[in-house]
Amino acid sequence: MTQTLIAQVTERIRQRSAPLRQQFLAKTAAQLAAGKGKASLSCGNLAHAIAASCSHEKSHILDLTRSNLAIITAYNDMLSAHQVYKTYPDQIKATLAPLGHTAQVAGGVPAMCDGVTQGQPGMDMSLFSRDLIAQTTALSLSHNMFDGTLLLGICDKIAPGQLMGALAYAHLPTAFIPAGPMATGISNEEKVDVRQKYTAGQVGRDALLDMECSSYHSPGTCTFYGTANTNQLVFEAMGLMLPGSAFVPPHCALRHALTDYAAQAIAAQAPGTPGYRPLSDVVTEESLVNGVVALLASGGSTNHTIHMVAVARAAGLILTWQDISDLSDVVPLLVNVYPNGTADINAFEAAGGVPMLMTRLNERGLLHQNVTPAIGSFEQQLQRPQLQDGQLQWHTCHDTLNPSVIAPQGEAFQTSGGIKVLQGNLGQSVIKISAVKTQHHVIEAPAKVFESQHDVEAAYHRGELNQDCVVVVRYSGPAANGMPELHKLMPILGNVQKAGYHVALVTDGRLSGASGKIPAAIHVSPEALRGGAIGLLQDGDRLRLDATHGQLTCLTDLTGRTATLPDSEATQHSWGRELFAQARHLVTAADQGATFLFDAQ
């Protein structure tokens, strides 16, 4: 039954995508047929491209039998996950040089952090940065000097954007080069406790800042299982990076060796070589479904219900929320990390990491084996890397090294995956249920309607949320204000729930990849600004959120109501948001990937 459904979902993706995928593959084939990029450049073109290189590099770049790799980097020294990338270009060049190959930093992409911009005007540009990164990646590759692509990016919008941009050059072999998480700081329970106490006025700002600095404290990715680490897990599951490399810590010998190996492997796959392996062969219907299965089995970020749709579209594939929801019905939750549990991503890696999860999924027949990873084979995706006498070796996974983090063979933490789609007279939305206790899966209560998360915060401090309620936050969709994450809501609603009230959230905005203990119907589509029924709601309307049966319904008759649309652009004319007016105008709905790069399907 399970294998049949996975095959059915894959086949319907293939069938609905056929014309689009054919166009994508035809374009990719034409780019390959145009020949080696360097060979088509004029002498003046080439001179400009190698002017800053040393004489040794110049000779190798001009040699058409050698590979020249494009490095697309998200390095900056403010964000911990990307600060690590500072030395990577030099390391990559050094490992390629003895082989006669070269690499150039083809371009840098923006790397903004939702953790820094939460609740700030910059958050209104966060989602749009993904498509901007895709454009920047494509622009960087447009010099047409390259035989392969190395993507140095990790976090929320960065890695999906880089992949979308690289798919415009899908005739090139391509891989992500991860950098790994920071060491574990304080526990996730302590983080939640201090944040909720601060929101309730029980501790001051000094205590909050001290806790946050103890949590986010060194180079590397944040350790909770939010959107950044979901990127890494899902993209490794899709075969887009070296097996077992996603969560190896920065600056260790194994991390260094993995980076060297990946760079050498991509250089050996250049067009015209026997090992040629283009990105178009890696991102297929089957690898896409493998990625969604891994997303669901790990309880990953709801942001990927948007990103996976957009990435699929860049590869000529049409993925729907219903596909994700149907897969979630048969994919069990096999990973128990925060926010679904208490452990962090370092504990996941210690338990066996992505190869161990892939092994568990493969045992259940939940993965397509007929895939072509960027490096190695499907069988090698089930193996973990180790350094033995200075040499990289991969070993087959058998038993989980921590059964409280990755479920043992035949067992699961939950019989279904972490994400469901809700349907009803308010449209469709997404809910992450892997972290929501069963007693909160069904909430029926009167609506409390707000136009922003800041209004919710003010109402909470006035004591107006001390009741059973469904908090509605609207005009927070992609067209209204870029669909910001509504981070301020989680401690607030957590306190309301902790006080004994039945509470839920309904919004056309987003939530952090690390949230989830409050039942939350998010990404409501259509959004309020574009005529969605959420714009008709009033205080006191009876709402029912039923995650068990996949329903979101207003039980109050909305007949005859009309929405009063706000001038959403009036709030967007500062802090650089005015530069994204066209993006807000062109962006597709959340269930279409919230992208301004492609038309809605």
Coordinates of C-alpha atoms in Angstrom, one line a residue:
M1 CA 0.0 0.0 0.0
T2 CA 2.7 2.5 1.0
Q3 CA 5.0 1.7 -1.9
T4 CA 2.0 1.8 -4.2
L5 CA 1.1 5.3 -3.0
I6 CA 4.7 6.6 -3.4
A7 CA 4.7 5.2 -6.9
Q8 CA 1.3 6.8 -7.7
V9 CA 2.4 10.2 -6.4
T10 CA 5.6 10.0 -8.4
E11 CA 3.7 9.1 -11.5
R12 CA 1.2 11.9 -11.2
I13 CA 4.0 14.3 -10.8
R14 CA 5.6 12.9 -13.9
Q15 CA 2.4 13.1 -15.9
R16 CA 1.3 16.6 -14.9
S17 CA 4.9 17.9 -15.4
A18 CA 5.5 16.2 -18.8
P19 CA 5.3 19.3 -21.1
L20 CA 7.2 21.5 -18.7
R21 CA 9.9 18.9 -18.0
Q22 CA 10.3 18.2 -21.7
Q23 CA 11.0 22.0 -22.2
F24 CA 13.5 21.9 -19.3
L25 CA 15.4 18.9 -20.7
A26 CA 15.4 20.3 -24.2
K27 CA 16.9 23.6 -23.0
T28 CA 19.5 21.7 -21.0
A29 CA 20.4 19.5 -23.9
A30 CA 20.8 22.6 -26.1
Q31 CA 23.2 24.1 -23.6
L32 CA 25.2 20.9 -23.6
A33 CA 25.2 20.8 -27.4
A34 CA 26.6 24.3 -27.6
G35 CA 29.9 22.8 -26.4
K36 CA 32.4 23.6 -23.7
G37 CA 31.7 27.2 -22.5
K38 CA 35.4 28.3 -22.6
A39 CA 35.7 27.2 -26.2
S40 CA 33.0 29.5 -27.3
L41 CA 34.6 32.6 -25.7
S42 CA 36.6 35.1 -27.7
C43 CA 40.2 35.9 -26.8
G44 CA 39.1 39.1 -25.2
N45 CA 36.4 37.3 -23.2
L46 CA 39.0 34.8 -21.9
A47 CA 41.5 37.5 -21.1
H48 CA 39.0 39.3 -18.9
A49 CA 38.1 36.0 -17.2
I50 CA 41.7 35.0 -16.2
A51 CA 43.3 38.5 -15.8
A52 CA 43.5 38.1 -12.0
S53 CA 44.7 34.5 -12.0
C54 CA 48.3 33.5 -11.6
S55 CA 50.2 32.2 -14.6
H56 CA 49.9 28.6 -13.5
E57 CA 46.1 28.9 -13.1
K58 CA 45.8 30.8 -16.5
S59 CA 47.4 27.9 -18.4
H60 CA 45.1 25.3 -16.7
I61 CA 41.9 27.4 -17.3
L62 CA 42.8 27.8 -20.9
D63 CA 43.4 24.1 -21.3
L64 CA 40.1 22.6 -22.6
T65 CA 41.0 19.2 -21.2
R66 CA 40.9 20.6 -17.6
S67 CA 37.9 21.4 -15.5
N68 CA 37.2 24.9 -14.2
L69 CA 34.6 24.9 -11.5
A70 CA 32.3 27.8 -10.5
I71 CA 32.1 28.5 -6.8
I72 CA 28.9 30.2 -5.8
T73 CA 29.4 31.3 -2.2
A74 CA 27.1 32.7 0.4
Y75 CA 30.0 33.7 2.6
N76 CA 29.7 36.6 5.0
D77 CA 31.3 37.0 8.4
M78 CA 28.2 38.1 10.3
L79 CA 26.1 34.9 9.9
S80 CA 27.5 31.9 11.8
A81 CA 26.5 29.3 9.2
H82 CA 28.3 31.1 6.4
Q83 CA 31.2 32.6 8.2
V84 CA 32.8 29.1 7.9
Y85 CA 32.9 29.4 4.1
K86 CA 35.7 32.1 4.3
T87 CA 38.5 29.6 3.6
Y88 CA 36.7 27.2 1.3
P89 CA 37.6 28.7 -2.1
D90 CA 41.3 28.6 -1.3
Q91 CA 40.9 25.0 0.0
I92 CA 39.0 23.9 -3.1
K93 CA 41.6 25.5 -5.4
A94 CA 44.4 23.9 -3.5
T95 CA 42.9 20.4 -3.8
L96 CA 42.2 20.8 -7.5
A97 CA 45.6 22.2 -8.5
P98 CA 47.6 19.0 -8.3
L99 CA 45.0 17.4 -10.6
G100 CA 45.4 20.2 -13.2
H101 CA 41.9 21.6 -12.5
T102 CA 40.9 25.0 -11.3
A103 CA 38.0 26.9 -9.6
Q104 CA 37.0 30.5 -9.5
V105 CA 34.6 32.3 -7.2
A106 CA 32.0 33.0 -9.9
G107 CA 29.8 35.1 -7.6
G108 CA 28.5 35.7 -4.1
V109 CA 24.9 35.6 -3.2
P110 CA 23.0 37.5 -0.5
A111 CA 22.8 35.6 2.8
M112 CA 20.3 37.1 5.1
C113 CA 19.2 35.4 8.4
D114 CA 15.7 35.2 9.6
G115 CA 17.0 34.9 13.1
V116 CA 18.4 38.4 12.8
T117 CA 15.4 40.0 11.0
Q118 CA 12.6 38.3 13.0
G119 CA 10.0 41.0 13.8
Q120 CA 12.0 43.6 11.8
P121 CA 11.2 45.3 8.4
G122 CA 13.9 43.1 6.8
M123 CA 11.8 40.0 7.4
D124 CA 9.4 41.3 4.7
M125 CA 12.2 40.8 2.1
S126 CA 13.4 37.4 3.4
L127 CA 11.3 35.1 1.3
F128 CA 12.0 37.2 -1.8
S129 CA 15.7 36.8 -1.2
R130 CA 15.4 33.2 -2.4
D131 CA 14.4 34.2 -5.9
L132 CA 17.0 37.0 -5.9
I133 CA 19.6 34.4 -4.9
A134 CA 18.4 32.2 -7.8
Q135 CA 18.9 35.1 -10.2
T136 CA 22.3 35.9 -8.7
T137 CA 23.4 32.3 -9.1
A138 CA 22.3 32.3 -12.7
L139 CA 24.1 35.6 -13.3
S140 CA 27.3 34.3 -11.8
L141 CA 27.2 31.3 -14.1
S142 CA 26.5 33.4 -17.1
H143 CA 30.1 34.0 -17.8
N144 CA 30.1 30.5 -19.3
M145 CA 33.6 29.8 -18.1
F146 CA 32.7 26.7 -16.1
D147 CA 32.6 22.9 -16.3
G148 CA 30.8 22.3 -13.0
T149 CA 29.3 24.2 -10.1
L150 CA 29.9 24.1 -6.3
L151 CA 27.2 25.7 -4.2
L152 CA 28.4 27.0 -0.8
G153 CA 25.1 27.8 1.0
I154 CA 23.1 26.5 3.9
C155 CA 20.4 28.5 5.4
D156 CA 16.7 29.2 4.9
K157 CA 16.3 30.8 1.5
I158 CA 19.9 30.6 0.4
A159 CA 20.3 26.9 -0.5
P160 CA 17.0 26.6 -2.3
G161 CA 17.7 29.8 -4.2
Q162 CA 21.2 28.6 -5.2
L163 CA 19.7 25.3 -6.4
M164 CA 17.0 27.1 -8.4
G165 CA 19.6 29.2 -10.1
A166 CA 21.9 26.3 -10.8
L167 CA 19.0 24.5 -12.5
A168 CA 19.2 27.2 -15.2
Y169 CA 22.6 25.6 -16.0
A170 CA 21.5 22.0 -15.3
H171 CA 23.9 20.7 -18.0
L172 CA 26.7 21.2 -15.5
P173 CA 27.6 18.7 -12.8
T174 CA 26.7 20.4 -9.5
A175 CA 26.9 19.7 -5.8
F176 CA 26.4 21.5 -2.5
I177 CA 29.4 21.8 -0.2
P178 CA 28.0 22.0 3.4
A179 CA 29.8 23.4 6.4
G180 CA 28.2 21.8 9.4
P181 CA 26.5 22.9 12.7
M182 CA 28.0 24.7 15.6
A183 CA 28.5 22.8 18.9
T184 CA 25.5 22.3 21.1
G185 CA 24.8 25.1 23.5
I186 CA 22.0 25.2 26.1
S187 CA 19.0 22.9 25.9
N188 CA 16.0 23.6 23.7
E189 CA 13.7 23.4 26.8
E190 CA 15.7 26.1 28.5
K191 CA 15.4 28.3 25.4
V192 CA 11.6 27.9 25.2
D193 CA 11.3 28.5 28.9
V194 CA 13.2 31.7 29.0
R195 CA 11.5 33.1 25.9
Q196 CA 8.1 32.4 27.4
K197 CA 9.0 33.9 30.7
Y198 CA 10.3 37.0 29.0
T199 CA 7.1 37.4 27.0
A200 CA 5.1 37.0 30.3
G201 CA 7.3 39.7 32.0
Q202 CA 8.8 37.2 34.4
V203 CA 12.5 37.8 33.4
G204 CA 14.2 40.8 32.0
R205 CA 16.0 41.5 28.7
D206 CA 19.4 40.7 30.2
A207 CA 18.3 37.1 31.0
L208 CA 16.9 36.7 27.5
L209 CA 20.0 38.0 25.8
D210 CA 22.3 35.8 27.9
M211 CA 20.2 32.8 27.0
E212 CA 20.2 33.6 23.3
C213 CA 23.9 34.2 23.2
S214 CA 24.5 30.9 25.0
S215 CA 22.4 29.2 22.3
Y216 CA 23.9 30.9 19.2
H217 CA 27.5 31.1 20.2
S218 CA 30.0 30.1 17.5
P219 CA 30.6 29.5 13.7
G220 CA 28.4 26.9 12.2
T221 CA 24.7 26.4 11.6
C222 CA 22.2 26.8 14.4
T223 CA 21.6 23.4 16.0
F224 CA 17.8 23.3 16.2
Y225 CA 16.0 21.5 13.3
G226 CA 14.7 24.5 11.5
T227 CA 14.7 25.5 7.9
A228 CA 18.5 25.7 7.5
N229 CA 19.1 22.1 8.7
T230 CA 16.0 20.9 6.8
N231 CA 17.7 22.2 3.7
Q232 CA 20.8 20.1 4.5
L233 CA 18.9 17.0 5.3
V234 CA 16.5 17.1 2.3
F235 CA 19.2 18.1 -0.2
E236 CA 21.4 15.2 1.0
A237 CA 18.5 12.9 0.7
M238 CA 18.0 14.2 -2.9
G239 CA 21.6 13.3 -3.7
L240 CA 22.7 16.9 -4.0
M241 CA 25.8 16.6 -1.8
L242 CA 28.3 14.0 -0.7
P243 CA 26.6 11.2 1.4
G244 CA 26.9 11.8 5.1
S245 CA 28.3 15.3 4.8
A246 CA 25.4 17.5 5.8
F247 CA 26.0 17.6 9.6
V248 CA 29.7 17.0 10.1
P249 CA 31.0 19.8 12.3
P250 CA 33.1 22.7 10.9
H251 CA 36.9 22.8 11.1
C252 CA 37.4 19.1 11.8
A253 CA 39.6 16.8 9.7
L254 CA 36.6 14.9 8.3
R255 CA 34.9 18.0 7.2
H256 CA 38.1 19.1 5.4
A257 CA 38.4 15.7 3.7
L258 CA 34.7 15.7 2.6
T259 CA 35.1 19.2 1.0
D260 CA 38.2 18.0 -0.9
Y261 CA 36.6 14.8 -2.1
A262 CA 33.4 16.6 -3.4
A263 CA 35.4 19.2 -5.3
Q264 CA 37.5 16.5 -7.0
A265 CA 34.5 14.4 -7.8
I266 CA 32.6 17.3 -9.5
A267 CA 35.8 18.2 -11.5
A268 CA 36.0 14.7 -12.8
Q269 CA 32.4 14.8 -14.1
A270 CA 32.8 17.7 -16.6
P271 CA 31.0 17.5 -19.9
G272 CA 32.8 15.3 -22.4
T273 CA 34.3 13.0 -19.7
P274 CA 33.2 9.4 -19.2
G275 CA 31.9 10.3 -15.7
Y276 CA 29.8 13.2 -16.9
R277 CA 26.8 13.7 -14.6
P278 CA 24.7 16.8 -15.1
L279 CA 22.4 18.3 -12.5
S280 CA 19.4 17.5 -14.8
D281 CA 20.1 13.8 -14.1
V282 CA 20.2 14.4 -10.4
V283 CA 17.0 16.4 -9.9
T284 CA 14.2 14.1 -11.2
E285 CA 10.7 13.1 -10.2
E286 CA 12.2 10.3 -8.1
S287 CA 14.8 12.3 -6.3
L288 CA 12.2 15.0 -5.6
V289 CA 9.9 12.4 -4.0
N290 CA 12.9 11.1 -2.0
G291 CA 13.5 14.6 -0.7
V292 CA 9.8 15.0 0.3
V293 CA 9.8 11.6 2.1
A294 CA 12.9 12.6 4.1
L295 CA 11.3 16.0 4.9
L296 CA 8.2 14.2 6.3
A297 CA 10.1 11.4 8.1
S298 CA 12.3 14.0 9.9
G299 CA 9.5 16.4 10.9
G300 CA 11.2 19.1 8.8
S301 CA 10.3 22.8 8.3
T302 CA 7.0 23.9 6.9
N303 CA 8.9 26.4 4.8
H304 CA 9.7 23.5 2.5
T305 CA 6.1 23.2 1.5
I306 CA 7.0 26.4 -0.4
H307 CA 10.6 25.8 -1.3
M308 CA 10.2 22.3 -2.6
V309 CA 7.4 23.5 -4.9
A310 CA 9.6 26.3 -6.2
V311 CA 12.7 24.1 -6.6
A312 CA 10.6 21.5 -8.5
R313 CA 9.3 24.2 -10.8
A314 CA 12.8 25.3 -11.6
A315 CA 13.5 21.7 -12.7
G316 CA 10.4 21.6 -14.9
L317 CA 8.4 19.6 -12.3
I318 CA 5.1 20.4 -10.8
L319 CA 4.8 19.4 -7.1
T320 CA 1.6 20.2 -5.2
W321 CA 0.7 20.4 -1.5
Q322 CA -1.6 17.5 -2.0
D323 CA 1.3 15.4 -3.1
I324 CA 3.1 16.3 0.1
S325 CA 0.0 15.6 2.2
D326 CA -0.7 12.3 0.6
L327 CA 2.9 11.1 1.2
S328 CA 2.7 12.3 4.8
D329 CA -0.2 9.9 5.4
V330 CA 2.1 6.9 4.7
V331 CA 5.5 8.2 5.8
P332 CA 6.2 7.6 9.5
L333 CA 8.0 10.1 11.7
L334 CA 11.4 8.5 12.3
V335 CA 13.4 11.4 13.8
N336 CA 12.8 12.9 17.2
V337 CA 14.6 16.3 17.3
Y338 CA 13.5 19.8 18.4
P339 CA 10.8 21.0 17.9
N340 CA 9.4 17.5 17.7
G341 CA 11.6 16.4 20.5
T342 CA 14.3 17.7 22.8
A343 CA 17.5 16.6 20.9
D344 CA 19.3 18.9 18.4
I345 CA 20.9 18.2 15.0
N346 CA 24.2 17.2 16.6
A347 CA 22.4 14.4 18.4
F348 CA 20.9 13.4 15.1
E349 CA 24.3 13.3 13.5
A350 CA 25.7 11.2 16.4
A351 CA 22.7 8.8 16.0
G352 CA 23.7 8.1 12.4
G353 CA 22.7 11.2 10.6
V354 CA 21.1 11.3 7.1
P355 CA 22.5 7.9 6.0
M356 CA 20.9 6.2 9.0
L357 CA 17.6 7.9 8.2
M358 CA 17.9 6.9 4.6
T359 CA 18.6 3.3 5.7
R360 CA 15.5 3.2 7.8
L361 CA 13.4 4.7 5.0
N362 CA 14.9 2.2 2.4
E363 CA 14.1 -0.7 4.7
R364 CA 10.4 0.3 4.6
G365 CA 10.5 0.7 0.8
L366 CA 9.8 4.4 1.0
L367 CA 12.6 5.5 -1.3
H368 CA 13.2 5.4 -5.0
Q369 CA 16.5 3.6 -5.7
N370 CA 16.6 4.4 -9.4
V371 CA 18.2 7.8 -8.8
T372 CA 21.5 9.4 -9.8
P373 CA 23.1 11.3 -6.9
A374 CA 25.6 14.1 -7.7
I375 CA 28.3 11.9 -6.3
G376 CA 28.3 8.2 -5.9
S377 CA 25.3 5.9 -6.0
F378 CA 22.1 5.4 -4.2
E379 CA 23.7 2.6 -2.2
Q380 CA 26.4 5.0 -1.0
Q381 CA 23.7 7.3 0.3
L382 CA 23.1 4.7 3.0
Q383 CA 26.7 4.9 4.2
R384 CA 28.5 7.1 6.7
P385 CA 31.9 8.6 6.0
Q386 CA 34.9 8.1 8.3
L387 CA 38.5 9.0 8.2
Q388 CA 40.8 6.0 8.7
D389 CA 44.5 6.6 8.5
G390 CA 43.8 9.9 6.8
Q391 CA 41.7 8.3 4.1
L392 CA 38.0 8.7 3.5
Q393 CA 35.9 5.5 3.8
W394 CA 32.2 4.9 3.9
H395 CA 30.5 2.3 6.1
T396 CA 27.1 0.8 5.8
C397 CA 24.6 1.9 8.5
H398 CA 23.0 -0.8 10.6
D399 CA 21.5 0.2 13.9
T400 CA 20.7 3.6 15.1
L401 CA 23.2 4.8 17.7
N402 CA 20.5 6.6 19.7
P403 CA 17.0 5.0 19.4
S404 CA 15.5 8.1 21.1
V405 CA 16.6 10.3 18.2
I406 CA 16.4 8.0 15.1
A407 CA 13.9 5.2 15.4
P408 CA 15.2 1.6 15.4
Q409 CA 14.3 -0.8 12.6
G410 CA 10.5 -1.3 12.4
E411 CA 9.7 1.4 14.9
A412 CA 8.5 5.0 14.6
F413 CA 7.8 8.0 16.8
Q414 CA 4.5 8.6 14.9
T415 CA 2.7 6.6 12.2
S416 CA 2.4 9.6 9.8
G417 CA 4.7 12.4 8.7
G418 CA 5.0 15.8 10.2
I419 CA 3.0 17.9 7.7
K420 CA -0.6 17.9 6.6
V421 CA -2.7 20.0 4.3
L422 CA -5.9 21.5 5.6
Q423 CA -8.8 22.1 3.2
G424 CA -12.1 24.0 3.8
N425 CA -14.1 27.1 3.1
L426 CA -11.1 29.3 4.0
G427 CA -9.0 27.7 1.2
Q428 CA -6.0 25.4 1.9
S429 CA -3.3 25.7 4.4
V430 CA -0.4 23.7 5.9
I431 CA 0.0 22.5 9.5
K432 CA 3.0 20.9 11.1
I433 CA 1.6 18.3 13.5
S434 CA 4.7 16.4 14.5
A435 CA 5.3 18.6 17.5
V436 CA 1.7 19.2 18.4
K437 CA 0.3 17.0 21.1
T438 CA -2.7 14.8 20.1
Q439 CA -5.1 16.6 22.4
H440 CA -4.5 19.8 20.4
H441 CA -5.1 18.3 16.9
V442 CA -8.7 19.5 17.0
I443 CA -9.5 23.1 18.1
E444 CA -12.9 24.8 17.8
A445 CA -13.1 28.3 19.2
P446 CA -14.1 31.9 18.4
A447 CA -11.8 33.9 16.2
K448 CA -9.7 36.8 17.4
V449 CA -8.7 38.7 14.2
F450 CA -5.6 40.8 13.8
E451 CA -3.8 42.5 10.9
S452 CA -0.3 41.9 12.2
Q453 CA 1.7 39.9 14.8
H454 CA 2.5 43.2 16.6
D455 CA -1.3 43.7 17.2
V456 CA -1.4 40.2 18.7
E457 CA 1.5 41.1 21.0
A458 CA -0.3 44.2 22.2
A459 CA -3.6 42.3 22.8
Y460 CA -1.8 39.7 24.8
H461 CA -0.2 42.3 27.1
R462 CA -3.7 43.8 27.5
G463 CA -5.0 40.4 28.7
E464 CA -7.3 40.0 25.7
L465 CA -6.1 36.5 24.8
N466 CA -6.9 34.8 28.1
Q467 CA -9.6 32.6 26.6
D468 CA -10.2 29.8 24.2
C469 CA -9.6 31.3 20.8
V470 CA -8.3 30.9 17.3
V471 CA -5.9 33.8 16.6
V472 CA -6.2 34.9 13.0
V473 CA -3.4 37.0 11.5
R474 CA -4.1 38.1 7.9
Y475 CA -2.6 40.3 5.3
S476 CA 0.8 38.6 5.9
G477 CA 0.9 36.7 2.6
P478 CA 3.5 37.0 -0.2
A479 CA 1.6 39.7 -2.1
A480 CA 0.8 41.7 1.0
N481 CA 4.2 42.0 2.6
G482 CA 6.5 39.3 1.5
M483 CA 5.1 36.6 3.9
P484 CA 7.3 37.2 6.9
E485 CA 7.7 34.6 9.6
L486 CA 5.5 35.5 12.6
H487 CA 8.1 34.7 15.2
K488 CA 6.6 36.8 18.0
L489 CA 3.5 34.7 18.1
M490 CA 5.0 31.5 19.4
P491 CA 6.0 32.5 23.0
I492 CA 2.7 34.4 23.2
L493 CA 0.5 31.5 22.1
G494 CA 2.6 29.1 24.1
N495 CA 1.8 31.0 27.2
V496 CA -1.9 31.1 26.4
Q497 CA -1.8 27.3 25.9
K498 CA 0.2 26.8 29.1
A499 CA -2.5 28.8 31.0
G500 CA -4.9 26.1 30.1
Y501 CA -6.8 27.7 27.2
H502 CA -7.5 26.0 23.8
V503 CA -5.6 28.1 21.2
A504 CA -4.7 27.8 17.6
L505 CA -3.3 30.1 14.9
V506 CA -4.7 30.7 11.4
T507 CA -2.6 32.9 9.1
D508 CA -1.6 33.6 5.5
G509 CA 1.9 34.2 6.8
R510 CA 4.7 31.9 7.7
L511 CA 6.2 30.5 10.9
S512 CA 9.7 29.6 11.8
G513 CA 10.9 26.1 10.9
A514 CA 11.5 25.5 14.6
S515 CA 8.0 26.3 15.7
G516 CA 5.3 23.7 16.1
K517 CA 3.8 23.1 19.6
I518 CA 0.8 25.3 18.8
P519 CA -1.7 24.0 16.2
A520 CA -1.2 26.5 13.4
A521 CA -2.8 26.6 10.0
I522 CA -0.3 28.6 8.0
H523 CA 0.3 29.7 4.4
V524 CA -3.5 30.0 4.0
S525 CA -4.1 30.3 0.2
P526 CA -5.6 32.3 -1.3
E527 CA -4.2 35.0 0.9
A528 CA -6.4 37.8 2.2
L529 CA -5.0 40.5 -0.1
R530 CA -5.9 38.4 -3.1
G531 CA -9.5 37.7 -2.2
G532 CA -9.0 34.8 0.3
A533 CA -11.9 34.1 2.7
I534 CA -9.6 34.7 5.6
G535 CA -10.1 38.4 4.7
L536 CA -13.8 38.1 5.6
L537 CA -13.4 36.8 9.1
Q538 CA -14.5 38.9 12.2
D539 CA -14.0 38.5 15.9
G540 CA -16.3 35.9 17.3
D541 CA -16.6 33.8 14.1
R542 CA -16.5 30.1 15.0
L543 CA -13.5 28.4 13.5
R544 CA -12.6 24.7 13.5
L545 CA -9.1 23.4 12.9
D546 CA -9.1 19.6 12.6
A547 CA -5.6 18.3 11.9
T548 CA -6.9 14.7 12.2
H549 CA -9.2 14.9 9.2
G550 CA -7.3 17.7 7.4
Q551 CA -9.9 20.4 7.7
L552 CA -10.0 24.2 8.3
T553 CA -13.5 25.5 8.4
C554 CA -15.4 28.7 9.4
L555 CA -18.6 27.5 10.9
T556 CA -20.1 31.0 10.7
D557 CA -22.0 31.9 7.5
L558 CA -19.8 34.4 5.6
T559 CA -22.4 35.1 2.9
G560 CA -22.8 38.8 2.0
R561 CA -19.5 39.9 3.6
T562 CA -16.9 41.9 1.7
A563 CA -13.4 42.5 2.8
T564 CA -11.9 45.9 3.4
L565 CA -8.5 45.7 1.7
P566 CA -5.8 47.7 3.4
D567 CA -3.2 49.7 1.5
S568 CA -0.5 47.2 2.1
E569 CA 2.1 49.0 0.0
A570 CA 1.9 52.0 2.3
T571 CA 3.8 50.0 4.9
Q572 CA 6.4 48.8 2.5
H573 CA 8.1 52.1 1.4
S574 CA 11.1 52.0 3.7
W575 CA 14.1 49.9 4.7
G576 CA 14.6 48.7 1.2
R577 CA 11.2 47.0 0.9
E578 CA 10.1 49.5 -1.8
L579 CA 12.6 47.9 -4.1
F580 CA 10.6 44.7 -4.0
A581 CA 7.2 46.2 -5.1
Q582 CA 7.4 44.2 -8.4
A583 CA 8.1 41.0 -6.5
R584 CA 4.9 41.5 -4.4
H585 CA 3.0 42.2 -7.5
L586 CA 4.2 39.2 -9.5
V587 CA 4.6 36.6 -6.7
T588 CA 2.6 33.4 -6.9
A589 CA 0.5 32.0 -4.1
A590 CA 2.2 30.0 -1.3
D591 CA 0.9 26.7 -2.7
Q592 CA 2.5 27.7 -6.0
G593 CA 5.9 28.2 -4.4
A594 CA 5.6 32.0 -3.6
T595 CA 7.9 32.8 -6.5
F596 CA 8.2 35.7 -8.9
L597 CA 10.4 33.7 -11.3
F598 CA 7.7 31.5 -12.8
D599 CA 4.0 31.8 -13.6
A600 CA 1.5 29.9 -11.6
Q601 CA 0.6 26.5 -12.9

